[in-house]
mmCIF file of C-alpha atoms in Angstrom:
data_model
loop_
_atom_site.group_PDB
_atom_site.id
_atom_site.type_symbol
_atom_site.label_atom_id
_atom_site.label_comp_id
_atom_site.label_asym_id
_atom_site.label_seq_id
_atom_site.Cartn_x
_atom_site.Cartn_y
_atom_site.Cartn_z
ATOM 1 C CA UNK A 30 104.970 118.772 154.032
ATOM 2 C CA UNK A 31 105.213 115.462 153.290
ATOM 3 C CA UNK A 32 106.639 114.279 149.735
ATOM 4 C CA UNK A 33 105.082 111.183 148.126
ATOM 5 C CA UNK A 34 107.351 109.267 145.566
ATOM 6 C CA UNK A 35 105.320 106.983 143.025
ATOM 7 C CA UNK A 36 106.826 104.227 140.905
ATOM 8 C CA UNK A 37 105.404 101.956 138.194
ATOM 9 C CA UNK A 38 106.940 98.583 138.298
ATOM 10 C CA UNK A 39 106.470 96.053 135.532
ATOM 11 C CA UNK A 40 105.044 92.594 136.718
ATOM 12 C CA UNK A 41 107.249 90.510 138.447
ATOM 13 C CA UNK A 42 107.893 88.107 135.602
ATOM 14 C CA UNK A 43 108.781 90.678 133.220
ATOM 15 C CA UNK A 44 111.296 91.971 135.369
ATOM 16 C CA UNK A 45 112.547 88.850 136.227
ATOM 17 C CA UNK A 46 113.206 88.130 132.262
ATOM 18 C CA UNK A 47 114.876 91.717 131.937
ATOM 19 C CA UNK A 48 117.296 91.216 134.719
ATOM 20 C CA UNK A 49 118.276 87.822 133.020
ATOM 21 C CA UNK A 50 118.523 89.323 129.776
ATOM 22 C CA UNK A 51 120.700 92.138 131.385
ATOM 23 C CA UNK A 52 123.003 89.301 132.734
ATOM 24 C CA UNK A 53 123.405 87.177 130.054
ATOM 25 C CA UNK A 54 123.883 89.953 127.345
ATOM 26 C CA UNK A 55 127.312 91.264 128.660
ATOM 27 C CA UNK A 56 128.764 87.646 129.489
ATOM 28 C CA UNK A 57 127.650 86.571 125.811
ATOM 29 C CA UNK A 58 128.941 89.855 124.030
ATOM 30 C CA UNK A 59 132.417 89.561 126.166
ATOM 31 C CA UNK A 60 133.545 86.336 124.477
ATOM 32 C CA UNK A 61 135.315 86.745 121.402
ATOM 33 C CA UNK A 62 134.260 84.397 118.561
ATOM 34 C CA UNK A 63 136.922 82.618 116.499
ATOM 35 C CA UNK A 64 135.674 83.437 112.803
ATOM 36 C CA UNK A 65 138.339 81.335 111.367
ATOM 37 C CA UNK A 66 136.052 78.501 111.862
ATOM 38 C CA UNK A 67 133.625 79.582 109.286
ATOM 39 C CA UNK A 68 136.301 81.499 106.903
ATOM 40 C CA UNK A 69 135.270 81.276 103.174
ATOM 41 C CA UNK A 70 137.343 78.414 101.414
ATOM 42 C CA UNK A 71 137.464 77.586 97.734
ATOM 43 C CA UNK A 72 137.151 73.712 96.490
ATOM 44 C CA UNK A 73 140.309 72.279 94.727
ATOM 45 C CA UNK A 74 140.297 71.435 91.220
ATOM 46 C CA UNK A 75 138.718 67.960 90.438
ATOM 47 C CA UNK A 76 141.082 65.390 89.396
ATOM 48 C CA UNK A 77 139.024 65.209 85.793
ATOM 49 C CA UNK A 78 139.761 69.097 85.500
ATOM 50 C CA UNK A 79 143.481 68.459 86.062
ATOM 51 C CA UNK A 80 143.548 65.602 83.473
ATOM 52 C CA UNK A 81 141.717 67.861 81.299
ATOM 53 C CA UNK A 82 144.411 70.734 81.806
ATOM 54 C CA UNK A 83 147.115 68.332 81.034
ATOM 55 C CA UNK A 84 145.667 66.625 77.970
ATOM 56 C CA UNK A 85 144.936 70.379 76.751
ATOM 57 C CA UNK A 86 148.649 71.165 77.012
ATOM 58 C CA UNK A 87 149.810 67.972 75.643
ATOM 59 C CA UNK A 88 151.714 67.747 72.377
ATOM 60 C CA UNK A 89 149.821 66.340 69.748
ATOM 61 C CA UNK A 90 146.565 65.759 71.562
ATOM 62 C CA UNK A 91 145.612 69.496 72.731
ATOM 63 C CA UNK A 92 146.081 72.718 71.383
ATOM 64 C CA UNK A 93 147.719 72.495 68.106
ATOM 65 C CA UNK A 94 146.660 69.027 67.441
ATOM 66 C CA UNK A 95 146.442 69.371 64.081
ATOM 67 C CA UNK A 96 149.993 70.436 63.234
ATOM 68 C CA UNK A 97 151.358 66.795 62.853
ATOM 69 C CA UNK A 98 148.697 66.193 60.121
ATOM 70 C CA UNK A 99 149.614 69.161 58.274
ATOM 71 C CA UNK A 100 153.287 68.321 58.259
ATOM 72 C CA UNK A 101 152.425 65.064 57.126
ATOM 73 C CA UNK A 102 150.181 66.272 54.346
ATOM 74 C CA UNK A 103 153.349 68.549 52.952
ATOM 75 C CA UNK A 104 154.866 65.561 51.023
ATOM 76 C CA UNK A 105 151.405 65.147 48.820
ATOM 77 C CA UNK A 106 151.344 68.643 47.733
ATOM 78 C CA UNK A 107 154.614 69.232 46.026
ATOM 79 C CA UNK A 108 155.389 68.933 42.132
ATOM 80 C CA UNK A 109 157.153 65.660 42.796
ATOM 81 C CA UNK A 110 154.504 64.098 45.132
ATOM 82 C CA UNK A 111 153.184 61.772 42.136
ATOM 83 C CA UNK A 112 156.708 59.850 42.562
ATOM 84 C CA UNK A 113 156.198 58.087 45.568
ATOM 85 C CA UNK A 114 152.914 56.775 44.267
ATOM 86 C CA UNK A 115 153.971 55.807 40.854
ATOM 87 C CA UNK A 116 153.363 51.783 40.744
ATOM 88 C CA UNK A 117 156.809 49.662 40.847
ATOM 89 C CA UNK A 118 154.925 47.839 38.024
ATOM 90 C CA UNK A 119 154.392 50.340 35.925
ATOM 91 C CA UNK A 120 157.974 49.728 33.625
ATOM 92 C CA UNK A 121 157.279 46.126 33.655
ATOM 93 C CA UNK A 122 153.774 46.743 31.944
ATOM 94 C CA UNK A 123 154.919 49.167 29.611
ATOM 95 C CA UNK A 124 158.028 46.800 28.529
ATOM 96 C CA UNK A 125 155.640 43.774 28.137
ATOM 97 C CA UNK A 126 153.118 46.160 26.313
ATOM 98 C CA UNK A 127 156.116 47.170 24.007
ATOM 99 C CA UNK A 128 157.303 43.862 23.323
ATOM 100 C CA UNK A 129 154.252 42.809 22.241
ATOM 101 C CA UNK A 130 153.593 45.651 19.879
ATOM 102 C CA UNK A 131 157.132 45.090 18.414
ATOM 103 C CA UNK A 132 156.443 41.501 17.851
ATOM 104 C CA UNK A 133 153.076 42.585 16.079
ATOM 105 C CA UNK A 134 155.084 45.439 14.038
ATOM 106 C CA UNK A 135 157.627 42.654 12.785
ATOM 107 C CA UNK A 136 154.876 40.261 11.667
ATOM 108 C CA UNK A 137 153.750 43.204 9.710
ATOM 109 C CA UNK A 138 156.909 43.847 7.980
ATOM 110 C CA UNK A 139 157.254 40.150 6.994
ATOM 111 C CA UNK A 140 153.886 40.417 5.318
ATOM 112 C CA UNK A 141 154.794 43.494 3.605
ATOM 113 C CA UNK A 142 157.907 41.528 2.221
ATOM 114 C CA UNK A 143 155.854 38.453 1.597
ATOM 115 C CA UNK A 144 153.593 40.427 -0.719
ATOM 116 C CA UNK A 145 156.371 42.017 -2.367
ATOM 117 C CA UNK A 146 158.028 38.663 -3.286
ATOM 118 C CA UNK A 147 154.773 37.403 -4.406
ATOM 119 C CA UNK A 148 154.621 40.403 -6.754
ATOM 120 C CA UNK A 149 157.958 40.076 -7.885
ATOM 121 C CA UNK A 150 158.611 43.550 -6.509
ATOM 122 C CA UNK A 151 161.173 42.363 -3.621
ATOM 123 C CA UNK A 152 164.038 44.641 -3.160
ATOM 124 C CA UNK A 153 162.448 47.409 -5.422
ATOM 125 C CA UNK A 154 161.446 50.889 -4.893
ATOM 126 C CA UNK A 155 157.820 50.076 -4.390
ATOM 127 C CA UNK A 156 158.769 47.286 -1.543
ATOM 128 C CA UNK A 157 160.965 50.033 0.066
ATOM 129 C CA UNK A 158 158.339 52.862 -0.059
ATOM 130 C CA UNK A 159 155.985 50.396 1.444
ATOM 131 C CA UNK A 160 158.644 49.160 3.959
ATOM 132 C CA UNK A 161 159.312 52.941 5.031
ATOM 133 C CA UNK A 162 155.612 53.954 5.361
ATOM 134 C CA UNK A 163 154.782 51.455 7.449
ATOM 135 C CA UNK A 164 157.869 51.965 9.914
ATOM 136 C CA UNK A 165 157.220 55.488 10.416
ATOM 137 C CA UNK A 166 153.456 54.622 11.351
ATOM 138 C CA UNK A 167 154.276 51.518 13.363
ATOM 139 C CA UNK A 168 157.054 53.835 15.475
ATOM 140 C CA UNK A 169 154.259 56.877 16.078
ATOM 141 C CA UNK A 170 151.805 54.197 17.261
ATOM 142 C CA UNK A 171 154.516 52.716 19.331
ATOM 143 C CA UNK A 172 155.168 55.859 20.995
ATOM 144 C CA UNK A 173 151.786 56.803 21.499
ATOM 145 C CA UNK A 174 151.032 53.922 23.452
ATOM 146 C CA UNK A 175 154.380 54.155 25.478
ATOM 147 C CA UNK A 176 153.114 57.707 26.336
ATOM 148 C CA UNK A 177 149.902 56.779 26.951
ATOM 149 C CA UNK A 178 150.990 54.227 29.359
ATOM 150 C CA UNK A 179 153.189 56.454 31.403
ATOM 151 C CA UNK A 180 150.393 59.463 31.278
ATOM 152 C CA UNK A 181 147.890 56.802 32.901
ATOM 153 C CA UNK A 182 150.485 55.870 35.356
ATOM 154 C CA UNK A 183 151.180 59.641 36.280
ATOM 155 C CA UNK A 184 147.589 60.420 36.958
ATOM 156 C CA UNK A 185 146.849 57.323 39.094
ATOM 157 C CA UNK A 186 150.157 58.521 40.804
ATOM 158 C CA UNK A 187 148.736 62.153 41.341
ATOM 159 C CA UNK A 188 145.069 60.654 42.124
ATOM 160 C CA UNK A 189 146.998 58.803 44.923
ATOM 161 C CA UNK A 190 149.093 61.967 46.302
ATOM 162 C CA UNK A 191 145.888 63.971 46.249
ATOM 163 C CA UNK A 192 143.882 61.369 47.978
ATOM 164 C CA UNK A 193 146.702 61.169 50.694
ATOM 165 C CA UNK A 194 146.869 65.002 51.128
ATOM 166 C CA UNK A 195 143.032 65.002 51.700
ATOM 167 C CA UNK A 196 143.351 62.196 54.242
ATOM 168 C CA UNK A 197 145.844 64.269 56.189
ATOM 169 C CA UNK A 198 143.725 67.262 55.987
ATOM 170 C CA UNK A 199 140.766 65.537 57.240
ATOM 171 C CA UNK A 200 142.629 64.207 59.950
ATOM 172 C CA UNK A 201 143.885 67.345 61.102
ATOM 173 C CA UNK A 202 139.935 68.525 61.708
ATOM 174 C CA UNK A 203 138.798 65.449 62.765
ATOM 175 C CA UNK A 204 141.257 64.461 65.497
ATOM 176 C CA UNK A 205 141.851 67.779 67.191
ATOM 177 C CA UNK A 206 138.164 67.830 67.275
ATOM 178 C CA UNK A 207 137.645 64.238 69.166
ATOM 179 C CA UNK A 208 140.607 65.445 71.887
ATOM 180 C CA UNK A 209 138.487 68.843 72.356
ATOM 181 C CA UNK A 210 135.495 66.642 72.986
ATOM 182 C CA UNK A 211 137.307 64.680 75.497
ATOM 183 C CA UNK A 212 138.710 67.709 77.310
ATOM 184 C CA UNK A 213 135.351 69.515 77.312
ATOM 185 C CA UNK A 214 133.632 66.338 78.765
ATOM 186 C CA UNK A 215 136.353 65.730 81.539
ATOM 187 C CA UNK A 216 136.253 70.042 82.197
ATOM 188 C CA UNK A 217 132.210 69.451 82.434
ATOM 189 C CA UNK A 218 132.340 66.554 84.688
ATOM 190 C CA UNK A 219 135.455 67.922 86.756
ATOM 191 C CA UNK A 220 133.413 71.130 87.314
ATOM 192 C CA UNK A 221 130.237 69.167 88.324
ATOM 193 C CA UNK A 222 132.508 67.434 90.994
ATOM 194 C CA UNK A 223 134.087 70.757 92.248
ATOM 195 C CA UNK A 224 130.660 72.379 92.544
ATOM 196 C CA UNK A 225 129.594 69.416 94.677
ATOM 197 C CA UNK A 226 132.654 69.822 96.725
ATOM 198 C CA UNK A 227 132.218 73.297 97.120
ATOM 199 C CA UNK A 228 128.723 73.214 98.093
ATOM 200 C CA UNK A 229 129.641 70.448 100.946
ATOM 201 C CA UNK A 230 132.553 73.035 102.052
ATOM 202 C CA UNK A 231 130.014 75.589 102.088
ATOM 203 C CA UNK A 232 127.289 73.878 103.801
ATOM 204 C CA UNK A 233 129.645 72.547 106.568
ATOM 205 C CA UNK A 234 131.112 76.196 106.958
ATOM 206 C CA UNK A 235 127.412 77.515 107.342
ATOM 207 C CA UNK A 236 126.836 74.945 109.804
ATOM 208 C CA UNK A 237 129.535 75.832 111.885
ATOM 209 C CA UNK A 238 128.922 79.657 111.874
ATOM 210 C CA UNK A 239 124.927 78.592 112.920
ATOM 211 C CA UNK A 240 126.228 76.828 115.989
ATOM 212 C CA UNK A 241 128.814 79.773 117.160
ATOM 213 C CA UNK A 242 125.831 82.309 116.333
ATOM 214 C CA UNK A 243 123.265 80.152 118.098
ATOM 215 C CA UNK A 244 123.358 81.421 121.655
ATOM 216 C CA UNK A 245 123.420 85.207 119.990
ATOM 217 C CA UNK A 246 120.166 84.349 117.984
ATOM 218 C CA UNK A 247 118.723 82.801 121.003
ATOM 219 C CA UNK A 248 119.435 85.749 123.495
ATOM 220 C CA UNK A 249 118.287 88.038 120.508
ATOM 221 C CA UNK A 250 114.533 86.209 120.366
ATOM 222 C CA UNK A 251 114.745 86.830 124.110
ATOM 223 C CA UNK A 252 115.111 90.534 123.661
ATOM 224 C CA UNK A 253 112.872 90.763 120.989
ATOM 225 C CA UNK A 254 109.852 88.834 122.916
ATOM 226 C CA UNK A 255 110.922 91.019 126.169
ATOM 227 C CA UNK A 256 110.431 94.286 124.152
ATOM 228 C CA UNK A 257 107.199 93.145 122.928
ATOM 229 C CA UNK A 258 105.779 91.999 126.290
ATOM 230 C CA UNK A 259 106.863 95.356 127.795
ATOM 231 C CA UNK A 260 105.186 97.337 124.817
ATOM 232 C CA UNK A 261 101.863 95.320 125.148
ATOM 233 C CA UNK A 262 101.422 94.500 128.918
ATOM 234 C CA UNK A 263 100.561 97.541 131.078
ATOM 235 C CA UNK A 264 102.170 98.240 134.703
ATOM 236 C CA UNK A 265 100.214 96.084 137.518
ATOM 237 C CA UNK A 266 101.829 97.328 140.476
ATOM 238 C CA UNK A 267 102.128 100.818 141.778
ATOM 239 C CA UNK A 268 104.446 101.550 144.820
ATOM 240 C CA UNK A 269 104.026 104.673 147.020
ATOM 241 C CA UNK A 270 106.592 105.923 149.558
ATOM 242 C CA UNK A 271 106.218 109.030 151.974
ATOM 243 C CA UNK A 272 109.231 110.085 153.691
ATOM 244 C CA UNK A 273 109.431 110.374 157.278
ATOM 245 C CA UNK A 274 109.259 114.197 158.443
ATOM 246 C CA UNK A 275 112.379 115.964 159.519
ATOM 247 C CA UNK A 276 112.190 117.756 163.048
ATOM 248 C CA UNK A 277 111.506 121.001 161.557
ATOM 249 C CA UNK A 278 108.742 119.825 159.798
ATOM 250 C CA UNK A 279 107.243 118.323 163.176
ATOM 251 C CA UNK A 280 107.644 121.472 165.091
ATOM 252 C CA UNK A 281 106.297 123.291 162.519
ATOM 253 C CA UNK A 282 103.578 120.810 162.078
ATOM 254 C CA UNK A 283 102.751 120.635 165.622
ATOM 255 C CA UNK A 284 102.537 124.416 166.025
ATOM 256 C CA UNK A 285 99.963 124.585 163.276
ATOM 257 C CA UNK A 286 97.888 122.044 165.099
ATOM 258 C CA UNK A 287 97.704 123.961 168.442
ATOM 259 C CA UNK A 288 97.134 127.135 166.744
ATOM 260 C CA UNK A 289 94.288 125.449 165.063
ATOM 261 C CA UNK A 290 92.868 124.115 167.973
ATOM 262 C CA UNK A 291 93.298 127.515 169.989
ATOM 263 C CA UNK A 292 91.429 129.206 167.474
ATOM 264 C CA UNK A 293 88.709 126.980 167.387
ATOM 265 C CA UNK A 294 88.285 127.737 171.241
ATOM 266 C CA UNK A 295 88.648 131.297 171.575
ATOM 267 C CA UNK A 296 87.279 132.874 168.581
ATOM 268 C CA UNK A 297 88.172 136.106 169.964
ATOM 269 C CA UNK A 298 91.921 135.780 169.940
ATOM 270 C CA UNK A 299 92.533 135.695 173.572
ATOM 271 C CA UNK A 300 95.136 132.889 173.731
ATOM 272 C CA UNK A 301 96.579 133.675 177.084
ATOM 273 C CA UNK A 302 94.074 130.796 178.771
ATOM 274 C CA UNK A 303 96.683 128.293 177.183
ATOM 275 C CA UNK A 304 99.255 129.095 179.672
ATOM 276 C CA UNK A 305 101.706 129.273 177.094
ATOM 277 C CA UNK A 306 103.176 131.097 174.218
ATOM 278 C CA UNK A 307 103.572 130.458 170.616
ATOM 279 C CA UNK A 308 106.012 132.401 168.321
ATOM 280 C CA UNK A 309 104.706 135.938 167.200
ATOM 281 C CA UNK A 310 102.470 135.814 170.518
ATOM 282 C CA UNK A 311 102.567 138.365 173.227
ATOM 283 C CA UNK A 312 101.286 138.401 176.731
#
């Protein structure tokens, strides 16, 4: 019996593409990739960020910048704070005022004596009483005027100390806030610059990665396209192969042919006229 072998072969151009893909894939995947070329990196701090960090840690300008102003405010809050604000001319003013008052008082006493002389009572009891009463009132007025001058100077000095204390308190709030604004601005601008540098580094790294993977992607596109073509493009050629018969198959085939011929000539089954014997036949 003859054996027939049938093969369905793809179109020649598909087979050519498949052979190319089969050769290129092992060649490409057998190469080790240098992944260090696109290893992730972090952009360094921008100089403005470094400046902001330095300023933040600098004494008197960064954290705790208010302390120097609070320290300066302490002398203006004590019980003797007013003394440093007393006018250096206050005593001179007091002395001049008291001298003028004493002159006026002396003139008033002289007037009392003059009136006593005119009345003929100079040196008498009435004269003495009038002088004593005047002196008592004059001394009281003098003391009140002097105390008032001292009180006025003290009040002004107290107000000066309070003003100085408030100024230092205000500086303790304002100046650190201004430093903080500078630090924040430097940090923000520096962060923007750092982000730009990071984006550039990432773009360069991605470019190297794309360059390294380009052959793989190209071969991958070829494989995808080849799969699609093979799935949608029917087989165009059929190849049939019939092997040559073996000697046994030949002998059996020859015997079967002769028997068929003899049967067609002698239907009664007498095969002796052929002058030969076939297997299984008797004379």
